Amino acid sequence: MPRSPWPPDPPTQMPPARTVAVPGRGEFFLRDSGGDGQAVMLLHGWMASADLNWHAAYADLSDAGYRVLAIDHRGHGRGLRPLVPFRLSDCAGDAAAVLRELDVAPAIVVGYSMGGAIAQLVAHEHPDAVRGLVLSGTAQHWQDAETRRVWRAMGALGLVLSVAPRWSWRSGFRRLGLEESPQTAWPLSEMLRHQARDLAEAGRELGRFDSRPWLSSVTAPSAVVLTARDTAVAPHKQRELAAALGAPVFEAPITHLQITTRPERYNPVLLEALAAVNAPRHVPVA
């Protein structure tokens, strides 16, 4: 008798899931912890989903009193599948529209990796939706030559994921030293939800993204959680991002992919950054 596959059980209890319908945009999958606390919208990275990126942070943020919201971006996880090419600006518009639909704008917007690019666009294009901005493991641009060579391979990536998704994701896990096990069953099953075409186009979009011409005009209180051992987004690029924003830097001693495997190192730093941008505003008396 063949071995039964491991069930894709999530590693932790997730916040309740809901569908938010936004007239004129579509229906969006959202994690929503509920409550009356300050709303925090979590924006995930490339090739992830809300749960894959943030599952290890949900409980700590909720326990700290925040209302935790986390959306799946277009083509990722349970995200929207519109009949148009993936665009980071559209994802920013989605996040802002959901915050308005829930009547929780302005909220604190937290973006990790690709989600950091989207968060920058939310703050730039939808400032009414943003009370504070926390960026992590991200940059103003990915225009350097080495990274641009990676983005040029996106067509091949999309083809391979379309033709052999299970083989592709399993191979990717093995290259990271992760053999199939009860622990990898859930993330593998989550990745199979992605739309290959949108993942490839998202990679191209990151190669085109450049916030340097306008980032200094963002006025929302901001902070940067720097992933200090990151080899995917160099720490010096994260510091340049913070300098452009005039934002304080909070260092987390993790690599890019340890956001979920070392939450004891990451989450306390994220909470410090959230507290910094959520501090009461003092309006000068005329």
PDB file of C-alpha atoms in Angstrom, residues 109-222:
ATOM      1  CA  VAL A 109       0.789  49.284   6.675  1.00  0.00           C
ATOM      2  CA  VAL A 110       3.603  46.743   7.058  1.00  0.00           C
ATOM      3  CA  GLY A 111       5.364  45.425   3.957  1.00  0.00           C
ATOM      4  CA  TYR A 112       7.931  42.650   3.698  1.00  0.00           C
ATOM      5  CA  SER A 113      10.138  42.173   0.614  1.00  0.00           C
ATOM      6  CA  MET A 114       7.795  42.642  -2.408  1.00  0.00           C
ATOM      7  CA  GLY A 115       5.171  43.695   0.117  1.00  0.00           C
ATOM      8  CA  GLY A 116       7.534  46.525   1.053  1.00  0.00           C
ATOM      9  CA  ALA A 117       7.437  47.820  -2.511  1.00  0.00           C
ATOM     10  CA  ILE A 118       3.635  47.596  -2.446  1.00  0.00           C
ATOM     11  CA  ALA A 119       3.528  49.367   0.934  1.00  0.00           C
ATOM     12  CA  GLN A 120       5.633  52.214  -0.459  1.00  0.00           C
ATOM     13  CA  LEU A 121       3.121  52.569  -3.289  1.00  0.00           C
ATOM     14  CA  VAL A 122       0.196  52.552  -0.842  1.00  0.00           C
ATOM     15  CA  ALA A 123       1.790  55.417   1.086  1.00  0.00           C
ATOM     16  CA  HIS A 124       2.580  57.326  -2.121  1.00  0.00           C
ATOM     17  CA  GLU A 125      -0.641  56.757  -4.091  1.00  0.00           C
ATOM     18  CA  HIS A 126      -3.169  56.328  -1.248  1.00  0.00           C
ATOM     19  CA  PRO A 127      -1.886  58.480   1.645  1.00  0.00           C
ATOM     20  CA  ASP A 128      -5.377  58.690   3.159  1.00  0.00           C
ATOM     21  CA  ALA A 129      -5.183  54.942   3.915  1.00  0.00           C
ATOM     22  CA  VAL A 130      -1.873  55.074   5.814  1.00  0.00           C
ATOM     23  CA  ARG A 131      -1.402  56.133   9.442  1.00  0.00           C
ATOM     24  CA  GLY A 132       2.082  54.634   9.659  1.00  0.00           C
ATOM     25  CA  LEU A 133       4.475  52.672   7.473  1.00  0.00           C
ATOM     26  CA  VAL A 134       6.785  49.810   8.482  1.00  0.00           C
ATOM     27  CA  LEU A 135       9.073  48.397   5.786  1.00  0.00           C
ATOM     28  CA  SER A 136      11.178  45.275   6.213  1.00  0.00           C
ATOM     29  CA  GLY A 137      13.513  43.171   4.096  1.00  0.00           C
ATOM     30  CA  THR A 138      12.897  45.516   1.179  1.00  0.00           C
ATOM     31  CA  ALA A 139      14.437  48.332  -0.848  1.00  0.00           C
ATOM     32  CA  GLN A 140      13.777  51.389  -2.999  1.00  0.00           C
ATOM     33  CA  HIS A 141      14.706  49.483  -6.155  1.00  0.00           C
ATOM     34  CA  TRP A 142      16.208  46.317  -7.610  1.00  0.00           C
ATOM     35  CA  GLN A 143      17.977  48.000 -10.514  1.00  0.00           C
ATOM     36  CA  ASP A 144      21.465  46.586  -9.910  1.00  0.00           C
ATOM     37  CA  ALA A 145      22.882  44.475 -12.731  1.00  0.00           C
ATOM     38  CA  GLU A 146      22.978  41.156 -10.868  1.00  0.00           C
ATOM     39  CA  THR A 147      19.355  41.389  -9.780  1.00  0.00           C
ATOM     40  CA  ARG A 148      18.202  42.498 -13.240  1.00  0.00           C
ATOM     41  CA  ARG A 149      19.713  39.308 -14.691  1.00  0.00           C
ATOM     42  CA  VAL A 150      17.475  37.328 -12.344  1.00  0.00           C
ATOM     43  CA  TRP A 151      14.371  39.225 -13.459  1.00  0.00           C
ATOM     44  CA  ARG A 152      15.152  38.481 -17.124  1.00  0.00           C
ATOM     45  CA  ALA A 153      14.665  34.781 -16.345  1.00  0.00           C
ATOM     46  CA  MET A 154      11.048  35.290 -15.304  1.00  0.00           C
ATOM     47  CA  GLY A 155       9.627  33.934 -18.557  1.00  0.00           C
ATOM     48  CA  ALA A 156      11.349  30.603 -18.014  1.00  0.00           C
ATOM     49  CA  LEU A 157      10.196  30.538 -14.398  1.00  0.00           C
ATOM     50  CA  GLY A 158       6.589  31.077 -15.402  1.00  0.00           C
ATOM     51  CA  LEU A 159       6.780  28.309 -18.017  1.00  0.00           C
ATOM     52  CA  VAL A 160       8.285  25.757 -15.626  1.00  0.00           C
ATOM     53  CA  LEU A 161       5.763  26.567 -12.887  1.00  0.00           C
ATOM     54  CA  SER A 162       2.898  26.306 -15.367  1.00  0.00           C
ATOM     55  CA  VAL A 163       3.989  22.959 -16.812  1.00  0.00           C
ATOM     56  CA  ALA A 164       5.261  21.213 -13.661  1.00  0.00           C
ATOM     57  CA  PRO A 165       4.252  23.138 -10.523  1.00  0.00           C
ATOM     58  CA  ARG A 166       4.630  20.286  -8.007  1.00  0.00           C
ATOM     59  CA  TRP A 167       8.037  19.265  -9.335  1.00  0.00           C
ATOM     60  CA  SER A 168       9.168  22.921  -9.419  1.00  0.00           C
ATOM     61  CA  TRP A 169       8.236  23.708  -5.838  1.00  0.00           C
ATOM     62  CA  ARG A 170       9.611  20.421  -4.507  1.00  0.00           C
ATOM     63  CA  SER A 171      12.876  21.052  -6.339  1.00  0.00           C
ATOM     64  CA  GLY A 172      13.045  24.538  -4.899  1.00  0.00           C
ATOM     65  CA  PHE A 173      12.575  23.193  -1.396  1.00  0.00           C
ATOM     66  CA  ARG A 174      15.336  20.601  -1.928  1.00  0.00           C
ATOM     67  CA  ARG A 175      17.731  23.343  -3.074  1.00  0.00           C
ATOM     68  CA  LEU A 176      17.055  25.036   0.266  1.00  0.00           C
ATOM     69  CA  GLY A 177      17.908  21.782   2.036  1.00  0.00           C
ATOM     70  CA  LEU A 178      14.281  21.006   2.906  1.00  0.00           C
ATOM     71  CA  GLU A 179      13.212  17.438   2.248  1.00  0.00           C
ATOM     72  CA  GLU A 180       9.539  16.479   2.105  1.00  0.00           C
ATOM     73  CA  SER A 181       8.216  15.993   5.612  1.00  0.00           C
ATOM     74  CA  PRO A 182       5.170  16.782   7.743  1.00  0.00           C
ATOM     75  CA  GLN A 183       6.696  20.250   8.246  1.00  0.00           C
ATOM     76  CA  THR A 184       6.958  21.016   4.513  1.00  0.00           C
ATOM     77  CA  ALA A 185       3.556  19.610   3.486  1.00  0.00           C
ATOM     78  CA  TRP A 186       1.683  22.789   4.386  1.00  0.00           C
ATOM     79  CA  PRO A 187       3.986  25.363   2.707  1.00  0.00           C
ATOM     80  CA  LEU A 188       4.181  23.198  -0.434  1.00  0.00           C
ATOM     81  CA  SER A 189       0.400  22.961  -0.614  1.00  0.00           C
ATOM     82  CA  GLU A 190       0.103  26.733  -0.111  1.00  0.00           C
ATOM     83  CA  MET A 191       2.534  27.452  -2.936  1.00  0.00           C
ATOM     84  CA  LEU A 192       0.487  25.327  -5.301  1.00  0.00           C
ATOM     85  CA  ARG A 193      -2.257  27.945  -4.947  1.00  0.00           C
ATOM     86  CA  HIS A 194      -0.142  30.515  -6.821  1.00  0.00           C
ATOM     87  CA  GLN A 195      -0.785  31.566 -10.431  1.00  0.00           C
ATOM     88  CA  ALA A 196       2.452  30.917 -12.351  1.00  0.00           C
ATOM     89  CA  ARG A 197       1.907  33.695 -14.892  1.00  0.00           C
ATOM     90  CA  ASP A 198       1.375  36.271 -12.149  1.00  0.00           C
ATOM     91  CA  LEU A 199       4.437  35.134 -10.192  1.00  0.00           C
ATOM     92  CA  ALA A 200       6.614  35.622 -13.258  1.00  0.00           C
ATOM     93  CA  GLU A 201       5.104  39.033 -14.004  1.00  0.00           C
ATOM     94  CA  ALA A 202       5.535  40.024 -10.350  1.00  0.00           C
ATOM     95  CA  GLY A 203       9.244  39.306 -10.731  1.00  0.00           C
ATOM     96  CA  ARG A 204       9.390  41.552 -13.776  1.00  0.00           C
ATOM     97  CA  GLU A 205       7.503  44.240 -11.875  1.00  0.00           C
ATOM     98  CA  LEU A 206      10.073  44.147  -9.073  1.00  0.00           C
ATOM     99  CA  GLY A 207      12.771  44.625 -11.691  1.00  0.00           C
ATOM    100  CA  ARG A 208      10.964  47.750 -12.900  1.00  0.00           C
ATOM    101  CA  PHE A 209      10.169  49.161  -9.442  1.00  0.00           C
ATOM    102  CA  ASP A 210      12.042  52.292  -8.374  1.00  0.00           C
ATOM    103  CA  SER A 211      10.729  54.581  -5.635  1.00  0.00           C
ATOM    104  CA  ARG A 212      13.800  56.844  -5.505  1.00  0.00           C
ATOM    105  CA  PRO A 213      12.168  59.684  -7.485  1.00  0.00           C
ATOM    106  CA  TRP A 214       9.290  60.050  -5.016  1.00  0.00           C
ATOM    107  CA  LEU A 215       9.925  58.214  -1.744  1.00  0.00           C
ATOM    108  CA  SER A 216      11.126  61.303   0.126  1.00  0.00           C
ATOM    109  CA  SER A 217       7.676  62.856  -0.431  1.00  0.00           C
ATOM    110  CA  VAL A 218       5.979  60.186   1.727  1.00  0.00           C
ATOM    111  CA  THR A 219       4.813  61.904   4.900  1.00  0.00           C
ATOM    112  CA  ALA A 220       3.461  59.000   6.964  1.00  0.00           C
ATOM    113  CA  PRO A 221       5.471  58.173  10.112  1.00  0.00           C
ATOM    114  CA  SER A 222       7.793  55.383   9.027  1.00  0.00           C
TER     115      SER A 222
END
